[in-house]
mmCIF file of C-alpha atoms in Angstrom:
data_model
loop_
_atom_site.group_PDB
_atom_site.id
_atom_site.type_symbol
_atom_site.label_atom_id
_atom_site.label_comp_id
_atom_site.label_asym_id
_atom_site.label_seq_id
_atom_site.Cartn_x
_atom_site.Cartn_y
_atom_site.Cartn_z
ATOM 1 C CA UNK A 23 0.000 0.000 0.000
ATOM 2 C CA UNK A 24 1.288 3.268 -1.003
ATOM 3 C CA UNK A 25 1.279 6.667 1.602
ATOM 4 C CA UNK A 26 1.040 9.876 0.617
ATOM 5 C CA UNK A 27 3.018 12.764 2.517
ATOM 6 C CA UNK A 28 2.503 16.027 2.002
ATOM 7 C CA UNK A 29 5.473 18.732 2.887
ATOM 8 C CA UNK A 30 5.326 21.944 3.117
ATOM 9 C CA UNK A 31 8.229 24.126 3.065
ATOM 10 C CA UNK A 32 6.782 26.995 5.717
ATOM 11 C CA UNK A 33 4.757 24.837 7.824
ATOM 12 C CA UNK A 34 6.340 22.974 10.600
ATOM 13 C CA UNK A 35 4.237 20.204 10.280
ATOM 14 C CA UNK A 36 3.845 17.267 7.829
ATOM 15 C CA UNK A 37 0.344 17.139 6.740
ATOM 16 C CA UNK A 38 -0.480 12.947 5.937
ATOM 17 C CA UNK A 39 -3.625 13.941 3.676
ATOM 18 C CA UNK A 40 -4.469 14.297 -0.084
ATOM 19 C CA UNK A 41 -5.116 18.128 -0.092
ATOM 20 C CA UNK A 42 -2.889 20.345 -2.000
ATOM 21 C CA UNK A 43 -0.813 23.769 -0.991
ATOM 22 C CA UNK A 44 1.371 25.859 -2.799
ATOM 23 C CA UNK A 45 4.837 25.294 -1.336
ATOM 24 C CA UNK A 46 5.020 21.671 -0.980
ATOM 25 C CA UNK A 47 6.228 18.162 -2.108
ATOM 26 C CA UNK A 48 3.998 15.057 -2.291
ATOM 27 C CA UNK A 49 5.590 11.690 -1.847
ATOM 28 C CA UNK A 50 4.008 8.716 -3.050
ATOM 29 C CA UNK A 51 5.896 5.882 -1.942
ATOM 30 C CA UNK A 52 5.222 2.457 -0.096
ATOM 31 C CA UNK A 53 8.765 3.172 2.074
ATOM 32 C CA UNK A 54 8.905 5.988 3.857
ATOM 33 C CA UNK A 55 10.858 7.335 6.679
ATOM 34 C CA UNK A 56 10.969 10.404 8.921
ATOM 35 C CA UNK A 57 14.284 10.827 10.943
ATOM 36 C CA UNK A 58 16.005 14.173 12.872
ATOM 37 C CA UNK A 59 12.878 15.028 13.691
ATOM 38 C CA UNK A 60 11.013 15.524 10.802
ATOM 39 C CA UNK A 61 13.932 17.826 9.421
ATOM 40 C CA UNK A 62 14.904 14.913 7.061
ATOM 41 C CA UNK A 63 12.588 12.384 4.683
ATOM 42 C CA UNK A 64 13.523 8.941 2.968
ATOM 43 C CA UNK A 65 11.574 7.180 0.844
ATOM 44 C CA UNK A 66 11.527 4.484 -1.928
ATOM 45 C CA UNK A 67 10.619 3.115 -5.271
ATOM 46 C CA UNK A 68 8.248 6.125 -5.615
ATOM 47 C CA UNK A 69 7.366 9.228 -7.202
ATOM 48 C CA UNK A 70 7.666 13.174 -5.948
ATOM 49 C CA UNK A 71 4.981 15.942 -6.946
ATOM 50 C CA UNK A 72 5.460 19.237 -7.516
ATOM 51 C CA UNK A 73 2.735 20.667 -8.412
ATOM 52 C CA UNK A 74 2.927 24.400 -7.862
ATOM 53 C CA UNK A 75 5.629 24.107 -10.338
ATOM 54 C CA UNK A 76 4.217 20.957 -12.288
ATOM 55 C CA UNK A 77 7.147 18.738 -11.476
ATOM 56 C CA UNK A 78 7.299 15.269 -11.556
ATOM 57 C CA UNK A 79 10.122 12.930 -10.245
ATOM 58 C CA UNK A 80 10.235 8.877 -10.137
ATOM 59 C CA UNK A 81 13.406 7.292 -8.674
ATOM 60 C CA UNK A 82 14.504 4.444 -6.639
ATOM 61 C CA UNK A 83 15.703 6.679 -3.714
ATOM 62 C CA UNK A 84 14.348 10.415 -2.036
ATOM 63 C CA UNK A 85 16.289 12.088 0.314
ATOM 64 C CA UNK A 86 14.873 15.475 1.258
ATOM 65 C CA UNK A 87 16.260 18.090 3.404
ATOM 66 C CA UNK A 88 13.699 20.394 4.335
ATOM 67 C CA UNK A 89 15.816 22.534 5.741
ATOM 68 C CA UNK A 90 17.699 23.766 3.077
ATOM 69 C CA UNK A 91 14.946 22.524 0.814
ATOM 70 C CA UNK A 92 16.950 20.124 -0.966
ATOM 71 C CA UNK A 93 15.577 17.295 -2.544
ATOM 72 C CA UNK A 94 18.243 14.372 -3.678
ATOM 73 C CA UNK A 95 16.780 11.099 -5.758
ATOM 74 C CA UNK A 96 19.168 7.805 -6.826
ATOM 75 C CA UNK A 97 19.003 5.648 -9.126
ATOM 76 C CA UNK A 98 16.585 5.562 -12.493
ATOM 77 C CA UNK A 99 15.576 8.831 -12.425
ATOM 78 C CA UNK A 100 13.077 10.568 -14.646
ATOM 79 C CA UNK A 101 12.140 14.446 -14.257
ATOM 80 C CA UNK A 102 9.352 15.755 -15.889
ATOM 81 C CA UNK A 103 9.013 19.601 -15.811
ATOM 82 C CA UNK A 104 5.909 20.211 -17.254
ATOM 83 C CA UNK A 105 6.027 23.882 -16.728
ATOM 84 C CA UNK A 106 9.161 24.133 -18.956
ATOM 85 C CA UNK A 107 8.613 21.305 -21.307
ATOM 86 C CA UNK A 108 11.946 19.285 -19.575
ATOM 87 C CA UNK A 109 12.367 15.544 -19.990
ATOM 88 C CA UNK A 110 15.756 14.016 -18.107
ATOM 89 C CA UNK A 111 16.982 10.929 -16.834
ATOM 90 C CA UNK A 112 20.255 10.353 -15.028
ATOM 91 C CA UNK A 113 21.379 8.202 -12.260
ATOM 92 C CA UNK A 114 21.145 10.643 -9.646
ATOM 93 C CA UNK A 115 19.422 14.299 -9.738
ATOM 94 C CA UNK A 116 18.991 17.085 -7.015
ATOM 95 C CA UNK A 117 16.574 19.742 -7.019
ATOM 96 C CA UNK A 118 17.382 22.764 -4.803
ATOM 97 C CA UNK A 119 14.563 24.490 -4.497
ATOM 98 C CA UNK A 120 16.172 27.446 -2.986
ATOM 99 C CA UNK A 121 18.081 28.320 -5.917
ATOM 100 C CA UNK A 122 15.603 26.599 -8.692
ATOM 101 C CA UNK A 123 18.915 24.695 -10.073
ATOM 102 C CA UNK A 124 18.425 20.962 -10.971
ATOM 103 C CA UNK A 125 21.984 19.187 -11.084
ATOM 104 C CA UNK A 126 22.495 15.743 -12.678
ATOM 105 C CA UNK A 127 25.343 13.631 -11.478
ATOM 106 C CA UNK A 128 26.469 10.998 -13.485
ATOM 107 C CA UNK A 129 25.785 10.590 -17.235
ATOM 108 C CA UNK A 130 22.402 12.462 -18.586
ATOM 109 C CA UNK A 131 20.085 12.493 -21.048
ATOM 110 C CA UNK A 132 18.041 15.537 -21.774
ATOM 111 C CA UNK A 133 15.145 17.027 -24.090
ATOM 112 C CA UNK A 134 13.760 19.843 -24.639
ATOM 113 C CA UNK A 135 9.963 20.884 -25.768
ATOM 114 C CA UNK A 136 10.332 17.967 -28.396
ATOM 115 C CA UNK A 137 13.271 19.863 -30.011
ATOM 116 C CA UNK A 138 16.829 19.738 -28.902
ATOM 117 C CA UNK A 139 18.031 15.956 -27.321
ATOM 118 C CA UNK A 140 21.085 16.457 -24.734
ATOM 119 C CA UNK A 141 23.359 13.987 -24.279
ATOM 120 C CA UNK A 142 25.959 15.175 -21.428
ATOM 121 C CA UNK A 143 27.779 14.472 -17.529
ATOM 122 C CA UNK A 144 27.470 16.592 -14.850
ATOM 123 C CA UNK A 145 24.485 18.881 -16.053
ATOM 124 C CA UNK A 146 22.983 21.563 -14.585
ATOM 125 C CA UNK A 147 19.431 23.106 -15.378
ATOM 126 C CA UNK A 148 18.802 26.306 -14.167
ATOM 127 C CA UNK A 149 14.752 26.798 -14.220
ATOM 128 C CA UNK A 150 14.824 30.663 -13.387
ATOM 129 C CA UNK A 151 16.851 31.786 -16.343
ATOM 130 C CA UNK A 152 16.259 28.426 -18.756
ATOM 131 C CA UNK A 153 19.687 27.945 -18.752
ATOM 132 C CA UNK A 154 21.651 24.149 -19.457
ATOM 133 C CA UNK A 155 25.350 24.150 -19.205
ATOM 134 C CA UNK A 156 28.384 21.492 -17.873
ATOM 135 C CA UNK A 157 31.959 21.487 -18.028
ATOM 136 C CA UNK A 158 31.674 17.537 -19.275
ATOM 137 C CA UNK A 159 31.897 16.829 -23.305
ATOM 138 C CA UNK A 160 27.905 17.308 -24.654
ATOM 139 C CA UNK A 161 26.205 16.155 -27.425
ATOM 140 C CA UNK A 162 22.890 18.287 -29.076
ATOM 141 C CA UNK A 163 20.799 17.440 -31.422
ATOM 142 C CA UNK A 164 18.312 19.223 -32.721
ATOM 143 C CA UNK A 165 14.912 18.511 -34.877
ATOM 144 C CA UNK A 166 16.187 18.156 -38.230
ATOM 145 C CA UNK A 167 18.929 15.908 -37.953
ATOM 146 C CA UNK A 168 21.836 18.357 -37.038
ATOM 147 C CA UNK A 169 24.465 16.700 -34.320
ATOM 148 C CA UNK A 170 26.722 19.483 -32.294
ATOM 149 C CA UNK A 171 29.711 18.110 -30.368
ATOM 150 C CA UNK A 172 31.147 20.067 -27.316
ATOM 151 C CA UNK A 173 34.321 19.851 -25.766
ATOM 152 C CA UNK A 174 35.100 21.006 -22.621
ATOM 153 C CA UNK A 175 31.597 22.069 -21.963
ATOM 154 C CA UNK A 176 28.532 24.103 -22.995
ATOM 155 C CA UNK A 177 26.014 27.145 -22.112
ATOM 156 C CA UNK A 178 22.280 26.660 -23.682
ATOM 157 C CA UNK A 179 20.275 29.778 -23.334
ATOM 158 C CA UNK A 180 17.005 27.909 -24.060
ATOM 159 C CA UNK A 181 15.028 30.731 -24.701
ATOM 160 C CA UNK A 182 17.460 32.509 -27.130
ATOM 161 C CA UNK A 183 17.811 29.150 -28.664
ATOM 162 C CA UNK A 184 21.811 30.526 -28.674
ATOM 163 C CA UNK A 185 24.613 27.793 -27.725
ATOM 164 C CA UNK A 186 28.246 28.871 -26.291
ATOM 165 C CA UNK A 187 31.448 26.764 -26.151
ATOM 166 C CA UNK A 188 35.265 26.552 -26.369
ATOM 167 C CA UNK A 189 35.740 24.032 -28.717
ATOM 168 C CA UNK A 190 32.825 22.865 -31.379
ATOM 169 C CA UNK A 191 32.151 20.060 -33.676
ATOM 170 C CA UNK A 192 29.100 20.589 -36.220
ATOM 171 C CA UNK A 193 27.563 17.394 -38.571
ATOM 172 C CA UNK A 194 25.000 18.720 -40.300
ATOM 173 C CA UNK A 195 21.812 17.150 -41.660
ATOM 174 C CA UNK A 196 23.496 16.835 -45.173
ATOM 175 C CA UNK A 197 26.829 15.278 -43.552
ATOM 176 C CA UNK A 198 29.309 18.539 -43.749
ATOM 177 C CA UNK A 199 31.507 18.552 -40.880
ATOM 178 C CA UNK A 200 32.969 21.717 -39.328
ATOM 179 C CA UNK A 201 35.152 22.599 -36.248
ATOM 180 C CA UNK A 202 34.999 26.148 -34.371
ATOM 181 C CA UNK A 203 36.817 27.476 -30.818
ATOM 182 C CA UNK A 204 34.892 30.045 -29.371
ATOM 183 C CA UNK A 205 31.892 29.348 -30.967
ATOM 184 C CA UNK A 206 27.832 30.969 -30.491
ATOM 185 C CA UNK A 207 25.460 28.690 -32.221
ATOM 186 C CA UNK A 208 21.677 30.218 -32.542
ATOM 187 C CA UNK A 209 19.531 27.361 -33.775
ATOM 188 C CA UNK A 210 16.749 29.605 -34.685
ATOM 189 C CA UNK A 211 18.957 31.021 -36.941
ATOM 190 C CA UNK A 212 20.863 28.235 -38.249
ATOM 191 C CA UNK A 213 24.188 30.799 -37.545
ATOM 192 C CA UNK A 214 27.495 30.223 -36.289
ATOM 193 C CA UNK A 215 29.380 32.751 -35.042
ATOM 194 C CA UNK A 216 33.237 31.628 -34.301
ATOM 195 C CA UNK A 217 36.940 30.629 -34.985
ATOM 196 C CA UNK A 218 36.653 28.396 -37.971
ATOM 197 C CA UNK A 219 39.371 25.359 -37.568
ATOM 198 C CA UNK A 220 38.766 23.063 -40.138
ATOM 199 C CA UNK A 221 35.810 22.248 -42.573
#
């Protein structure tokens, strides 16, 4: 049988009913545990709600800190931001709600509003300013069959659709390859702005 707990972030209680608040996470899990006093939660092979900002987690693993409003999940993890149009999976993700940054350790796998595919390490997702960056070698590929390489690491300004990076390798859809350092890549565009290396 599955529980349901509700947390709010300003209350100091733990409300153990179905009804809904702004400010809060819902656990659905059939494992869960409440240690230092409520400050931290535990729980297993479930899912986490977000619904003021129509999040959805599943994992093998929570760990949430309400203190610091932290909320850690291991193992299969899928994140659904349905406010943003996110998809990603990685092996372990943590949301701090604090500073609305979701980090993914590990390899990860992300897409974008059915348009852009991320392949990376190490990502972070900023959800205030729709920014995805690492410092790990990415992959990108976008809607019509374009495949950007990144070495060293990336910044995606979602909503500018504009990609930055040290060192870039570009196959595109009709199999021309090019190489750039220092490149800016706006994929509304279709422009590259950068050190041309080799073509």
């Amino acid at each position: 049988m599955k529980y349901k707990i509700i947390i709010t972030y300003c209350a100091l209680a733990f409300f153990f009913s179905l009804k809904v608040f702004s400010n809060e996470i819902i656990f659905e899990s059939p494992n869960i545990k409440i240690l230092k006093e409520g400050d931290l939660i535990n729980a297993f092979d479930g899912t986490a709600l977000i619904p003021a900002d129509k999040m959805k987690i599943e994992g093998d693993e929570y760990i949430y800190e309400k203190n610091i409003q932290k909320l850690t999940v291991i193992k299969n993890v899928k994140f659904w931001d349905d406010n943003k149009q996110v998809y990603l999976e990685g092996e372990k993700v943590i949301y701090d709600k604090v500073s609305n940054i979701v980090y993914s350790v590990g390899k990860t796998y992300l897409k974008i509003e059915d348009k852009y595919e991320i392949f990376s390490k190490n990502l972070y997702y900023n959800r205030n300013n729709m920014e995805i960056y690492s410092a790990k070698n990415t992959t990108v590929e976008d809607g019509i069959n374009n495949i950007f390489n990144f070495e060293d690491g990336f910044l995606f300004e979602v909503n500018k659709e504009l990609i930055s990076s040290k060192k870039t390798n570009v196959i595109d859809n009709q199999n021309n390859n090019y190489s750039f350092e220092l490149a800016k890549i706006n994929l509304f565009t279709d422009e590259i702005v950068g050190k041309e290396v080799t073509v």
